[in-house]
Tab-separated table of C-alpha atoms and ligand atoms in Angstrom:
chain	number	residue	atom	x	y	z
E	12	UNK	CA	0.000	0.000	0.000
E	13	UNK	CA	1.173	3.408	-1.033
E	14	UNK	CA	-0.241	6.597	0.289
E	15	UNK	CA	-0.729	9.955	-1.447
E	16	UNK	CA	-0.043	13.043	0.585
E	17	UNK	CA	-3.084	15.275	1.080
E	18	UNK	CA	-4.552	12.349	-1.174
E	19	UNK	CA	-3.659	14.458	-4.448
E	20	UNK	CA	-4.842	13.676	-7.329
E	21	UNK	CA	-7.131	10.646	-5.752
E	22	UNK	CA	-10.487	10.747	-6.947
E	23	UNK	CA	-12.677	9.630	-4.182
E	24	UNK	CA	-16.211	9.697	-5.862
E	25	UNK	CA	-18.493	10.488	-8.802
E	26	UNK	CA	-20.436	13.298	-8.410
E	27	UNK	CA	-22.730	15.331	-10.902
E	28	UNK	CA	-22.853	18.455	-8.609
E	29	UNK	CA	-19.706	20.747	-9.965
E	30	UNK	CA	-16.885	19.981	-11.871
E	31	UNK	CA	-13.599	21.558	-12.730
E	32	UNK	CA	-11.777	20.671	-15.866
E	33	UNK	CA	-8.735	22.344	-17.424
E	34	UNK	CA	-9.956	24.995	-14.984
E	35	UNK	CA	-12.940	25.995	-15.818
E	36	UNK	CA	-15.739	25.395	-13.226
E	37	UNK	CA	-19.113	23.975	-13.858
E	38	UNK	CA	-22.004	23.827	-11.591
E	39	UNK	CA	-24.018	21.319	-13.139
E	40	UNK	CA	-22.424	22.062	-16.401
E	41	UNK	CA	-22.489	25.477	-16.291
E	42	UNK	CA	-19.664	27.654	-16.781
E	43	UNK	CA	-19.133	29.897	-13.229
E	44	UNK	CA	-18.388	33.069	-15.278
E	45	UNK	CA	-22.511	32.397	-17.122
E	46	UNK	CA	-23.595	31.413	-13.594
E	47	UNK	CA	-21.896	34.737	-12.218
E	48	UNK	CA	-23.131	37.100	-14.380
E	49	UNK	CA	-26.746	35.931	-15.042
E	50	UNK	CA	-27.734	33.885	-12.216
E	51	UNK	CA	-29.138	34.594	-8.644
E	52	UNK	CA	-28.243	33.194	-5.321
E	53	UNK	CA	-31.174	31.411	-4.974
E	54	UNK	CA	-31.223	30.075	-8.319
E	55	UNK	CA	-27.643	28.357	-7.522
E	56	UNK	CA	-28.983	26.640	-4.244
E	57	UNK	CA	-31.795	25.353	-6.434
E	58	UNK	CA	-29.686	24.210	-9.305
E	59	UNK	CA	-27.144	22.292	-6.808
E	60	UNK	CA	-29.975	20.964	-5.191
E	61	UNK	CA	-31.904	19.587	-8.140
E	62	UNK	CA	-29.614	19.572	-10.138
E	63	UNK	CA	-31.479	21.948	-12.996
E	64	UNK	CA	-32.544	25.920	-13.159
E	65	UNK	CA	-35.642	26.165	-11.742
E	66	UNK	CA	-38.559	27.817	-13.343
E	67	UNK	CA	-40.096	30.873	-12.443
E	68	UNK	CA	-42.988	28.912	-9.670
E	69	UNK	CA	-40.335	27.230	-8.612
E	70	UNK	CA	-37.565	29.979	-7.859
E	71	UNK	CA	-40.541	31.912	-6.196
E	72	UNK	CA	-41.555	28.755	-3.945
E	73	UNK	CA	-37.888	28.330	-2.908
E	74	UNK	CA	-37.356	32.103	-1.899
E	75	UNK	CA	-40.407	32.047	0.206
E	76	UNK	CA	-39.243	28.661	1.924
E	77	UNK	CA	-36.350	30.006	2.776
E	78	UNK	CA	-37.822	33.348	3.942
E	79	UNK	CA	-40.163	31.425	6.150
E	80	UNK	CA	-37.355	29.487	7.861
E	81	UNK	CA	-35.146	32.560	8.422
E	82	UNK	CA	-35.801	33.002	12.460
E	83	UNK	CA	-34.187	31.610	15.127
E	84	UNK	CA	-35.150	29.516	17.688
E	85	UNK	CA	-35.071	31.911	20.790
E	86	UNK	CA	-32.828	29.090	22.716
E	87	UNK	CA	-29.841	29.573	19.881
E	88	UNK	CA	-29.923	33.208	20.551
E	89	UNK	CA	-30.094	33.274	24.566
E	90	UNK	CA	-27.049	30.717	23.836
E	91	UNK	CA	-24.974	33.146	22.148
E	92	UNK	CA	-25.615	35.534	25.517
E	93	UNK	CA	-23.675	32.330	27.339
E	94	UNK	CA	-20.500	32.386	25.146
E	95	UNK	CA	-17.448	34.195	26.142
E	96	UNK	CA	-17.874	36.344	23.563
E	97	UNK	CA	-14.784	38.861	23.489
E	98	UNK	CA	-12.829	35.115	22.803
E	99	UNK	CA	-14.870	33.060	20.464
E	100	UNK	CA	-14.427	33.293	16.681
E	101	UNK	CA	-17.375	33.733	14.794
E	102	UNK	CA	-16.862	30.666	12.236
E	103	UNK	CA	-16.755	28.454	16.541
E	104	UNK	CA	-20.318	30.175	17.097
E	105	UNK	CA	-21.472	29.403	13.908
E	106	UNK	CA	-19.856	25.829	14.360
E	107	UNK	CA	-21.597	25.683	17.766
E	108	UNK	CA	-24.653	27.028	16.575
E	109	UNK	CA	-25.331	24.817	13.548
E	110	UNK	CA	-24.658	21.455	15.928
E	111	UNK	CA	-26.967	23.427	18.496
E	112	UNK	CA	-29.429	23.444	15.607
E	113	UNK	CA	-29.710	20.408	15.427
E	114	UNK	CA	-30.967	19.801	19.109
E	115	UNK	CA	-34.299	22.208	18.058
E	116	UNK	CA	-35.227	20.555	14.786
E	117	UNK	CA	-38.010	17.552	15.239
E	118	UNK	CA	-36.664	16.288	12.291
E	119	UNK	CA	-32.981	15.512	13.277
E	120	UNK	CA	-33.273	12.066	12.936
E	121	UNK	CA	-35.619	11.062	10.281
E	122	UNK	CA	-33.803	10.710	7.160
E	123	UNK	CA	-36.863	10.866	5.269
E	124	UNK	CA	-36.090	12.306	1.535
E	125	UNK	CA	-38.804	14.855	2.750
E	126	UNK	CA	-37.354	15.438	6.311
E	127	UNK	CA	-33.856	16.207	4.648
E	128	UNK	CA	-34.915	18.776	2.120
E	129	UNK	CA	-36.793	20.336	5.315
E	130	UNK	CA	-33.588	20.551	6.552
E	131	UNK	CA	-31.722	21.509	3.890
E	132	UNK	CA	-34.247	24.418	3.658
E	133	UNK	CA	-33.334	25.365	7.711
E	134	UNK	CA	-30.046	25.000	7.022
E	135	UNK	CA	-29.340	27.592	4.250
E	136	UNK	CA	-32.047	29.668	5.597
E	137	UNK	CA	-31.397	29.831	9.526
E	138	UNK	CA	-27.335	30.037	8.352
E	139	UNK	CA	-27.378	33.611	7.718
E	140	UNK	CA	-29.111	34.341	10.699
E	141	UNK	CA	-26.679	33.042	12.590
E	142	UNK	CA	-23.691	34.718	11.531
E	143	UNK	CA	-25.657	38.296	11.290
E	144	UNK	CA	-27.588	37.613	14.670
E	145	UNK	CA	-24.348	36.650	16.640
E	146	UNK	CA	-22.240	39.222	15.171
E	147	UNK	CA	-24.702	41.533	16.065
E	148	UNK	CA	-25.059	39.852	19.979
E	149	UNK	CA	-21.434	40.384	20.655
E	150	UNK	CA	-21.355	43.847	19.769
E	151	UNK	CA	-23.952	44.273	22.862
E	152	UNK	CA	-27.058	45.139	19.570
E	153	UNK	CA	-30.239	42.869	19.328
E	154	UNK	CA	-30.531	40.384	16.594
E	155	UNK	CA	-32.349	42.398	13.478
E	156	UNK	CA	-35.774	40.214	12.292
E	157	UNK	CA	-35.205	39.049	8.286
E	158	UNK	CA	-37.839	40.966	6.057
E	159	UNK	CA	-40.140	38.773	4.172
E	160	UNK	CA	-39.957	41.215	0.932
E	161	UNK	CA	-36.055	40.831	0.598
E	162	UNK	CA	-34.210	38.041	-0.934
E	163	UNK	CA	-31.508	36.033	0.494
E	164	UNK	CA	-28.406	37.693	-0.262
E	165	UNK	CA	-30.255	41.479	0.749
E	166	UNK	CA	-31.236	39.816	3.908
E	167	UNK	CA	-28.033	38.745	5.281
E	168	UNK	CA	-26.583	42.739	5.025
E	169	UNK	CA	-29.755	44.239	6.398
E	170	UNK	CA	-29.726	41.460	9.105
E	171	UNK	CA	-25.832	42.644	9.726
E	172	UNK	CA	-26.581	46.225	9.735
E	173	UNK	CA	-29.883	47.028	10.272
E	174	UNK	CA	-30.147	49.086	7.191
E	175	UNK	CA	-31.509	48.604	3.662
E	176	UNK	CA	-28.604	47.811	1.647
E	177	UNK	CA	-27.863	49.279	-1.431
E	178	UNK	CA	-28.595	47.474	-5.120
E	179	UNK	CA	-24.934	47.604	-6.284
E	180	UNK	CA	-24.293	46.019	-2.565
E	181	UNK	CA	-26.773	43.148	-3.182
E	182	UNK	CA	-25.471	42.781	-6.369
E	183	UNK	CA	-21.899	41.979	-5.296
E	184	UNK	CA	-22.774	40.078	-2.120
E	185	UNK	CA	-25.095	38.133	-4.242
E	186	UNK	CA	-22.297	37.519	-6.747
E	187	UNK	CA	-20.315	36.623	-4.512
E	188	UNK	CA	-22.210	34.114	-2.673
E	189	UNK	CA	-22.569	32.607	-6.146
E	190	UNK	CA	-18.861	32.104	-6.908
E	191	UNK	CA	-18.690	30.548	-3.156
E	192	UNK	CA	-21.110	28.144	-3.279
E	193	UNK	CA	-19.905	24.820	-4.534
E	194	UNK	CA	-16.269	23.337	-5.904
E	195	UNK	CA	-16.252	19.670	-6.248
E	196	UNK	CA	-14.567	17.369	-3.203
E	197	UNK	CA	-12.950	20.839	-1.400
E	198	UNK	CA	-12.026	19.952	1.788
E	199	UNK	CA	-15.225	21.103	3.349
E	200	UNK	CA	-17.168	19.421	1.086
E	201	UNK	CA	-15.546	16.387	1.427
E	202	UNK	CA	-15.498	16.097	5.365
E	203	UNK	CA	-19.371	16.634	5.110
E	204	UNK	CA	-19.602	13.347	2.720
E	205	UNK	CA	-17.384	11.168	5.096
E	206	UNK	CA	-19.676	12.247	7.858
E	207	UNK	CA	-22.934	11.710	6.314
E	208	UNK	CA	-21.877	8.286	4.777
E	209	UNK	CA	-21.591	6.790	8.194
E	210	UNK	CA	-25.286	7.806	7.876
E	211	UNK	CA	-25.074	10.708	10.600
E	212	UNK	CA	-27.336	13.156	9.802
E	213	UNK	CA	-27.543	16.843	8.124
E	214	UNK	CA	-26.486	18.816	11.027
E	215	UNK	CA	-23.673	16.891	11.672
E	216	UNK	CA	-22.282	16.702	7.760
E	217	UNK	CA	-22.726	20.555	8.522
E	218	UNK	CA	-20.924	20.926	11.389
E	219	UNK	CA	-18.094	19.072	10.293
E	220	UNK	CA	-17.674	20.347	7.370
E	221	UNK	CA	-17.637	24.169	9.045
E	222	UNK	CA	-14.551	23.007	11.758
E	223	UNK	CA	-13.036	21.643	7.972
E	224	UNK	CA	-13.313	25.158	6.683
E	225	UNK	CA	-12.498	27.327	9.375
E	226	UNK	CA	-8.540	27.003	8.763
E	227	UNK	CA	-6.735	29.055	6.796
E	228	UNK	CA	-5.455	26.820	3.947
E	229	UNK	CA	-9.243	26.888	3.356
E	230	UNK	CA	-11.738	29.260	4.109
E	231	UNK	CA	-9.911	30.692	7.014
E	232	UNK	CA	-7.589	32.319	4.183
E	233	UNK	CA	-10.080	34.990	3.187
E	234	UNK	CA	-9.576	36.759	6.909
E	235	UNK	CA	-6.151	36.141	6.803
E	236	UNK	CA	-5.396	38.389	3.974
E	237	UNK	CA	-7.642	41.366	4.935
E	238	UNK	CA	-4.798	40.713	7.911
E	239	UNK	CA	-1.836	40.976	5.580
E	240	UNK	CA	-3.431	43.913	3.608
E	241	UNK	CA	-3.895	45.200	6.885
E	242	UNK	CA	0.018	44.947	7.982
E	243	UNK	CA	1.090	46.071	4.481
E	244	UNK	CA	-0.916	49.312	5.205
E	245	UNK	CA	-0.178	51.438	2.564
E	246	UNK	CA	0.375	50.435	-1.511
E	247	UNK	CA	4.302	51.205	-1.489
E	248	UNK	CA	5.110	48.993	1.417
E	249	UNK	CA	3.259	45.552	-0.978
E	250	UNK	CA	6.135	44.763	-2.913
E	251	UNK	CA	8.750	45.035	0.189
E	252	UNK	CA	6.090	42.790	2.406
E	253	UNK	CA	5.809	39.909	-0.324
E	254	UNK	CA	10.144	39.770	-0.627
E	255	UNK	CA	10.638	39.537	3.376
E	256	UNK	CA	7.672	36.792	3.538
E	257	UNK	CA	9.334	34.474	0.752
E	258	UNK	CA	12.882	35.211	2.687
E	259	UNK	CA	10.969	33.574	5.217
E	260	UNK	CA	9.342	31.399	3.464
E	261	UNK	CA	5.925	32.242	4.685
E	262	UNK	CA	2.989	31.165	2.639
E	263	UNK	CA	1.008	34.540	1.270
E	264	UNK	CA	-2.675	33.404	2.002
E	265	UNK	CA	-5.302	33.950	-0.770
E	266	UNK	CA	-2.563	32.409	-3.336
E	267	UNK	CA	-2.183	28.838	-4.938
E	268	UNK	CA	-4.751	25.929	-5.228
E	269	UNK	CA	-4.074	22.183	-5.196
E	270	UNK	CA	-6.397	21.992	-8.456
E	271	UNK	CA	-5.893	24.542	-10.683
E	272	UNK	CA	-3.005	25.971	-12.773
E	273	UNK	CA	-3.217	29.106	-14.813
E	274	UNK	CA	-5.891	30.491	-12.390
E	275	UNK	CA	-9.171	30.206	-10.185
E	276	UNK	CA	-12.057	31.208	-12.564
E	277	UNK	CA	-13.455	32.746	-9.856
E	278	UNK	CA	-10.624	35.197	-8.537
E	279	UNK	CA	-11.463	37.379	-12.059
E	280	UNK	CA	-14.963	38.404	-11.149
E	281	UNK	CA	-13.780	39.218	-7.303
E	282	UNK	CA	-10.755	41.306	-8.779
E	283	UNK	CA	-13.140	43.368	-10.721
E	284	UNK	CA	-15.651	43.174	-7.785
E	285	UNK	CA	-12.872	44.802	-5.728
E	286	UNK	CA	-11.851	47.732	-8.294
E	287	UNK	CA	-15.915	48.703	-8.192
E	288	UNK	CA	-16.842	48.614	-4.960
E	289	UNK	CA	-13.095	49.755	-3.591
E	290	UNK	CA	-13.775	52.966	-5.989
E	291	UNK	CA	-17.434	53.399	-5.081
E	292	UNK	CA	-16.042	53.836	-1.262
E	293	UNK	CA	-13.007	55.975	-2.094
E	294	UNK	CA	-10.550	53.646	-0.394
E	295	UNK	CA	-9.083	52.523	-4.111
E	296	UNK	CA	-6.294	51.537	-1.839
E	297	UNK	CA	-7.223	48.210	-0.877
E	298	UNK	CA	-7.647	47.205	-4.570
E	299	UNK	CA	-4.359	48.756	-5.879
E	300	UNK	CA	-2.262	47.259	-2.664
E	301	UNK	CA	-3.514	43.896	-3.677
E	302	UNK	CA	-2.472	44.274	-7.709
E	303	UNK	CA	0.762	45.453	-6.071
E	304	UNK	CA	0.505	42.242	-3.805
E	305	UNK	CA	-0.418	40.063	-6.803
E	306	UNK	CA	2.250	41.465	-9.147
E	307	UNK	CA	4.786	40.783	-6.685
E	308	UNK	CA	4.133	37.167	-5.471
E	309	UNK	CA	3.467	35.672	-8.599
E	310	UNK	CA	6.775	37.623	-10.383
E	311	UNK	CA	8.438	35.120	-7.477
E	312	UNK	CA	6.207	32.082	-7.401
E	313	UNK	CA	4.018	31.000	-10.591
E	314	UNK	CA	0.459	30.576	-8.111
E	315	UNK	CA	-2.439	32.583	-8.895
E	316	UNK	CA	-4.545	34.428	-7.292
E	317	UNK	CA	-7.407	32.141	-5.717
E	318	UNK	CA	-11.083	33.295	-4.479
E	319	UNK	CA	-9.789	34.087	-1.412
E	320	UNK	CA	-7.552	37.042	-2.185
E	321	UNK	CA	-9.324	39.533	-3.825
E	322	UNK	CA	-12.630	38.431	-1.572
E	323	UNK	CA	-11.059	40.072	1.602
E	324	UNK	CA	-10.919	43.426	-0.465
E	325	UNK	CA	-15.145	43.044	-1.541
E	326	UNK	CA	-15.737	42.149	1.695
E	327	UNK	CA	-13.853	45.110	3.285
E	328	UNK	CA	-15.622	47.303	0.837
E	329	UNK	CA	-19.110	46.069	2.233
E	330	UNK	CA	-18.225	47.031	5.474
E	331	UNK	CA	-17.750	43.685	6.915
E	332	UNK	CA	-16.390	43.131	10.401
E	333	UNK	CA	-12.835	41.281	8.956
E	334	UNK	CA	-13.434	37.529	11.431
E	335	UNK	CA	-17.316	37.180	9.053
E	336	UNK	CA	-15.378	36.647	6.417
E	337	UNK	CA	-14.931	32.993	6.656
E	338	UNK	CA	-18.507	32.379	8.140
E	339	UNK	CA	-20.010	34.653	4.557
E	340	UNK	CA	-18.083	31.293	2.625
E	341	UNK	CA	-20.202	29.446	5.098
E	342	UNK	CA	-23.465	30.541	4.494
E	343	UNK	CA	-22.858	30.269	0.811
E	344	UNK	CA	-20.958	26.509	1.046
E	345	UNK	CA	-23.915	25.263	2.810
E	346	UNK	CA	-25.555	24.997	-0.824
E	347	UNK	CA	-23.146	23.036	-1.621
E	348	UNK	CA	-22.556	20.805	1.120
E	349	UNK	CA	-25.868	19.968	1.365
E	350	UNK	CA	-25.903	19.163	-2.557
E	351	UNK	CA	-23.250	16.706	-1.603
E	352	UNK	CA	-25.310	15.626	1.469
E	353	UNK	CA	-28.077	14.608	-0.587
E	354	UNK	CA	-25.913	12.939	-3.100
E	355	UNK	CA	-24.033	11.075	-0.690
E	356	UNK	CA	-27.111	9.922	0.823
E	357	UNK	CA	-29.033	8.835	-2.180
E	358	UNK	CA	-25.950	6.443	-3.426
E	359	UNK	CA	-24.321	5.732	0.107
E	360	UNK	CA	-21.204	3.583	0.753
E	361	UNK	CA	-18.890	3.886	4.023
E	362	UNK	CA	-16.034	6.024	2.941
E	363	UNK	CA	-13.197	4.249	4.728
E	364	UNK	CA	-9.791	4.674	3.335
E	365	UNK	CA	-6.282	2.915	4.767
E	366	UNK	CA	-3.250	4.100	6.213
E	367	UNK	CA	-0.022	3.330	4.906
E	368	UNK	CA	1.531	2.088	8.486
E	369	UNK	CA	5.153	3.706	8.832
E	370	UNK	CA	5.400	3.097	12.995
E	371	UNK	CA	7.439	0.212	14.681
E	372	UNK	CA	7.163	-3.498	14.366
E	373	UNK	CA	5.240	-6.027	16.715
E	374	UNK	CA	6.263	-5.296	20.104
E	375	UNK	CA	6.093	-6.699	23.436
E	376	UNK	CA	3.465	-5.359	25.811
E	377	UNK	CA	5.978	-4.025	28.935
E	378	UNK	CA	4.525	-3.693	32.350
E	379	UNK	CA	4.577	-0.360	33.651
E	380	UNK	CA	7.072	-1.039	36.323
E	381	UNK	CA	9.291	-2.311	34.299
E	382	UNK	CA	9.571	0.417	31.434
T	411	CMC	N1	2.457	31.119	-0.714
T	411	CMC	C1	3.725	30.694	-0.861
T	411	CMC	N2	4.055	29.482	-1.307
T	411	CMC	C2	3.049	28.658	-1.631
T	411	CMC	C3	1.701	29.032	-1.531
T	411	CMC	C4	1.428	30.334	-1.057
T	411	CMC	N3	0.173	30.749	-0.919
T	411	CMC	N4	0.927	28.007	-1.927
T	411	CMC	C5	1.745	27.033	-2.259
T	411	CMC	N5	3.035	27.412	-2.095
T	411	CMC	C6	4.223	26.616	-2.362
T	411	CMC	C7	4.524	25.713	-1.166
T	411	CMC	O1	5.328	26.356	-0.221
T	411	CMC	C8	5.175	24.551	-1.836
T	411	CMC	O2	6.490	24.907	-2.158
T	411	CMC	P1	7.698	23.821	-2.061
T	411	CMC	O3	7.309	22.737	-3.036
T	411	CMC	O4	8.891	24.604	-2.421
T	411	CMC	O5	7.675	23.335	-0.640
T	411	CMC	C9	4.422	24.427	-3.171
T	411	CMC	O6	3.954	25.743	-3.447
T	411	CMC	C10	3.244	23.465	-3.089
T	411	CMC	O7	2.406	23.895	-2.005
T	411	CMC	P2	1.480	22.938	-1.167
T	411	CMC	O8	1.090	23.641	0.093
T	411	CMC	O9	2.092	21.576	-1.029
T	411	CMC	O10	0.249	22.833	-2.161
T	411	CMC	P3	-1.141	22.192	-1.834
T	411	CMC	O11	-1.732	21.778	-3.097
T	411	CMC	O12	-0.983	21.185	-0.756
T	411	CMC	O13	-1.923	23.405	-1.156
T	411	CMC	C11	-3.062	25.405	-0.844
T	411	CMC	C12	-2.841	24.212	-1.776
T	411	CMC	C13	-4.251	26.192	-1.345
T	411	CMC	C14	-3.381	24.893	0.571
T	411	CMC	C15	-1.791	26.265	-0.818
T	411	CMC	O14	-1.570	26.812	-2.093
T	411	CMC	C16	-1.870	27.349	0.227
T	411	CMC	O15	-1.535	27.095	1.399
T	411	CMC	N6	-2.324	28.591	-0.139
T	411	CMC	C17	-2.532	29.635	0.827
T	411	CMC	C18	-3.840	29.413	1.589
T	411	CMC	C19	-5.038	29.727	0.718
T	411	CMC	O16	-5.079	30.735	0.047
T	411	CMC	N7	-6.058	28.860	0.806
T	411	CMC	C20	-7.304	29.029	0.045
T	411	CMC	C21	-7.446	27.975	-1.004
T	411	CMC	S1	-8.677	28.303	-2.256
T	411	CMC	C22	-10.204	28.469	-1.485
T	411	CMC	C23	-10.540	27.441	-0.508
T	411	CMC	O17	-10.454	26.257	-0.730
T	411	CMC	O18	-10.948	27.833	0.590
C-alpha cells in the first residue's frame, strides 16, 4: 500500500454536482463566469440541489421557503448571551450554533427524503441568521428580524446592519455568494460526505464540514489576507512585504490551489468586484495594494490568485467586520454541502480509506514497572 499526501490527485467519488476541468468550473455544467453574471443566489442553491434551473414557480416557492425558515429559535440566541464572547471566533459560534441546531429541529433524525430537504431548507435559511444575529449579539445590539420582501443575499446585510442595503451592494454580495457556493470534493465538502456516509445526519455533515473550513489553507484564508493587507498598510510597502515573507518562506494566504493551474475562474470576477466597490467607497487603496501584492508574489512564485484574495478586499468594501469573512463562505458553502449531502445519501457507501503504516514493528506489551 502506497499513500498519497493530502490524497492528491485521488479521486474519491463520482459526483454530478460541480466539476472543474482544465480549470474551468461547472455547476451542473455550467460555466461559473454564465452562472456569475446571469444567475441569482437562490437560483444556484436550487440548481445544486436539483440539479437543474428552476422555473419561475419554482424559484418563487424556494425564496419564500427560505424566507419562512429565516428566524431563530429563541434558545440559539439566549445561547450566544452564554458564550465568552470577546474570545470566540465567529466561524466556533457558527460551528456551535449549527450542531446546536440540530438539538431544536423535530426532524434531526428522520432521514426521510422529505425530512432532509426540510432541513436543507433550515439549514441555508437559519445560516445567515446566525452569523448576522451573533455578530450583532457580541457587539452588545439585538438580533435584526429578516424581512419577508427581501431576498436572500439582501437579507443577510440588512440582518448585519440594520439598514436597507444598497442594489450595487446586493449585487456583489449576491455575486459573490454565487462564486462561493460549490467546488467539487474541497475539503469542506468532502469532510461533510465522510460524515454523512456513516449515515449521521444533516447537522452533523454541517458541522463538520464548518470546523473543515475554518482554517486558513481553506476558508480561514479569506480573513487572513484582509490581515496581511492590513500589515502592508499602505500600496508602497506591498512589494517590500511579499520579498521579506518568501525570505521567510511564509505562505502569502489567498494564493495557490491544489487543483488549478493558470488560475481560479473565480478570482477574475472578485478582482473586478474589488476595483468597483473599492472605488465606489473611495478607499481605491485596498484594490491597488492587492495588484501590487499580486504582481509581486506571482513575479516570485508562478500561483495565482485564488477566491480568497481579492474576496477580503469586496468584503472590506461592504463594510464587513474582517473575522465574518470565513462564516459569509459558510453561508454560501452550505448549498453546496448539502448538494453533496443529498448525493451522498441517495448512493451511500462507508467512505473508509487505509493508512499506509510507517510506525514500529510487533512489540512486546511491557509492564509499567518495568519500562
Ligand atoms: N504562498 C507561498 N508558497 C506557496 C503558496 C502560497 N500561498 N501556496 C503554495 N506554495 C508553495 C509551497 O510552499 C510549496 O512549495 P515547495 O514545493 O517549495 O515546498 C508548493 O507551493 C506546493 O504547495 P502545497 O502547500 O504543497 O500545495 P497544496 O496543493 O498542498 O496546497 C493550498 C494548496 C491552497 C493549501 C496552498 O496553495 C496554500 O496554502 N495557499 C494559501 C492558503 C489559501 O489561500 N487557501 C485558500 C485555497 S482556495 C479556497 C478554498 O479552498 O478555501
Amino acid at each position: 500500500m502506497t499513500s498519497t499526501r493530502g490524497l492528491e490527485g485521488v479521486v474519491a467519488t463520482e459526483s454530478s454536482i460541480s466539476s472543474i476541468i482544465d480549470d474551468t468550473l461547472t455547476y451542473v455544467g455550467y460555466d461559473i463566469d454564465d452562472l456569475a453574471e446571469n444567475a441569482s443566489f437562490e437560483e444556484v442553491v436550487y440548481l445544486l440541489w436539483h440539479k437543474r434551473l428552476p422555473k419561475e414557480d419554482e424559484l418563487a416557492e424556494l425564496k419564500q421557503q427560505l424566507s419562512d425558515n429565516m428566524a431563530l429559535p429563541q434558545e440559539i440566541l439566549n445561547h450566544f448571551k452564554t458564550y465568552p464572547i470577546d474570545k470566540v471566533h465567529p466561524m466556533s459560534a457558527l460551528r456551535s450554533a449549527v450542531s446546536l441546531l440540530g438539538l431544536y429541529d423535530d426532524l434531526s433524525e428522520d432521514m426521510s427524503d422529505e425530512a432532509n430537504y426540510q432541513k436543507a431548507i433550515n439549514l441555508q435559511a437559519k445560516i445567515a441568521t446566525i452569523v448576522t444575529a451573533f455578530s450583532r449579539v457580541r457587539k452588545g445590539l439585538e438580533p435584526v428580524e429578516p424581512r419577508a420582501d427581501l431576498g436572500y443575499a439582501a437579507n443577510f446585510l440588512y440582518m448585519l446592519s440594520g439598514k436597507e442595503p444598497e442594489d450595487i451592494e446586493v449585487e456583489a454580495f449576491d455575486k459573490a455568494l454565487v462564486l462561493h457556493a460549490d467546488h467539487e470534493l474541497n475539503a469542506s465538502t468532502f469532510t461533510a460526505r465522510v460524515c454523512v456516509a456513516t449515515l449521521s445526519d444533516m447537522y452533523s455533515g454541517v458541522t463538520a464540514a464548518i470546523g473543515a473550513l475554518k482554517g486558513p489553507l481553506h476558508g480561514g484564508a479569506n480573513e487572513q489576507v484582509m490581515k496581511m493587507l492590513s500589515e502592508i498598510g499602505s500600496e508602497e510597502n506591498a512589494e517590500a512585504y511579499i520579498e521579506e515573507k518568501l525570505a521567510n518562506k511564509e505562505k502569502i494566504m489567498g494564493f495557490g490551489h491544489r487543483v488549478y493551474r493558470k488560475g481560479d475562474p473565480r478570482a477574475k470576477h472578485l478582482r473586478e468586484m474589488s476595483r468597483q466597490l473599492t472605488k465606489l467607497r473611495g478607499e481605491e487603496k485596498w484594490y491597488n495594494m492587492s495588484i501590487r501584492v499580486e504582481a509581486a508574489f506571482t513575479a516570485q512564485k508562478p500561483l495565482p490568485p485564488n477566491v480568497d484574495f481579492y474576496s477580503a478586499s469586496v468584503y472590506h468594501s461592504l463594510g464587513i467586520d474582517h473575522d465574518l469573512f470565513t462564516p459569509i463562505f459558510a453561508v454560501s458553502r452550505v448549498s453546496g454541502w448539502i448538494a453533496h449531502i443529498l448525493e451522498q445519501y441517495a448512493n451511500n457507501r462507508l467512505i473508509r480509506p487505509r493508512a499506509d503504516y510507517v510506525g514500529p514493528g510487533m512489540q512486546k506489551y511491557v509492564p509499567i514497572n518495568e519500562r
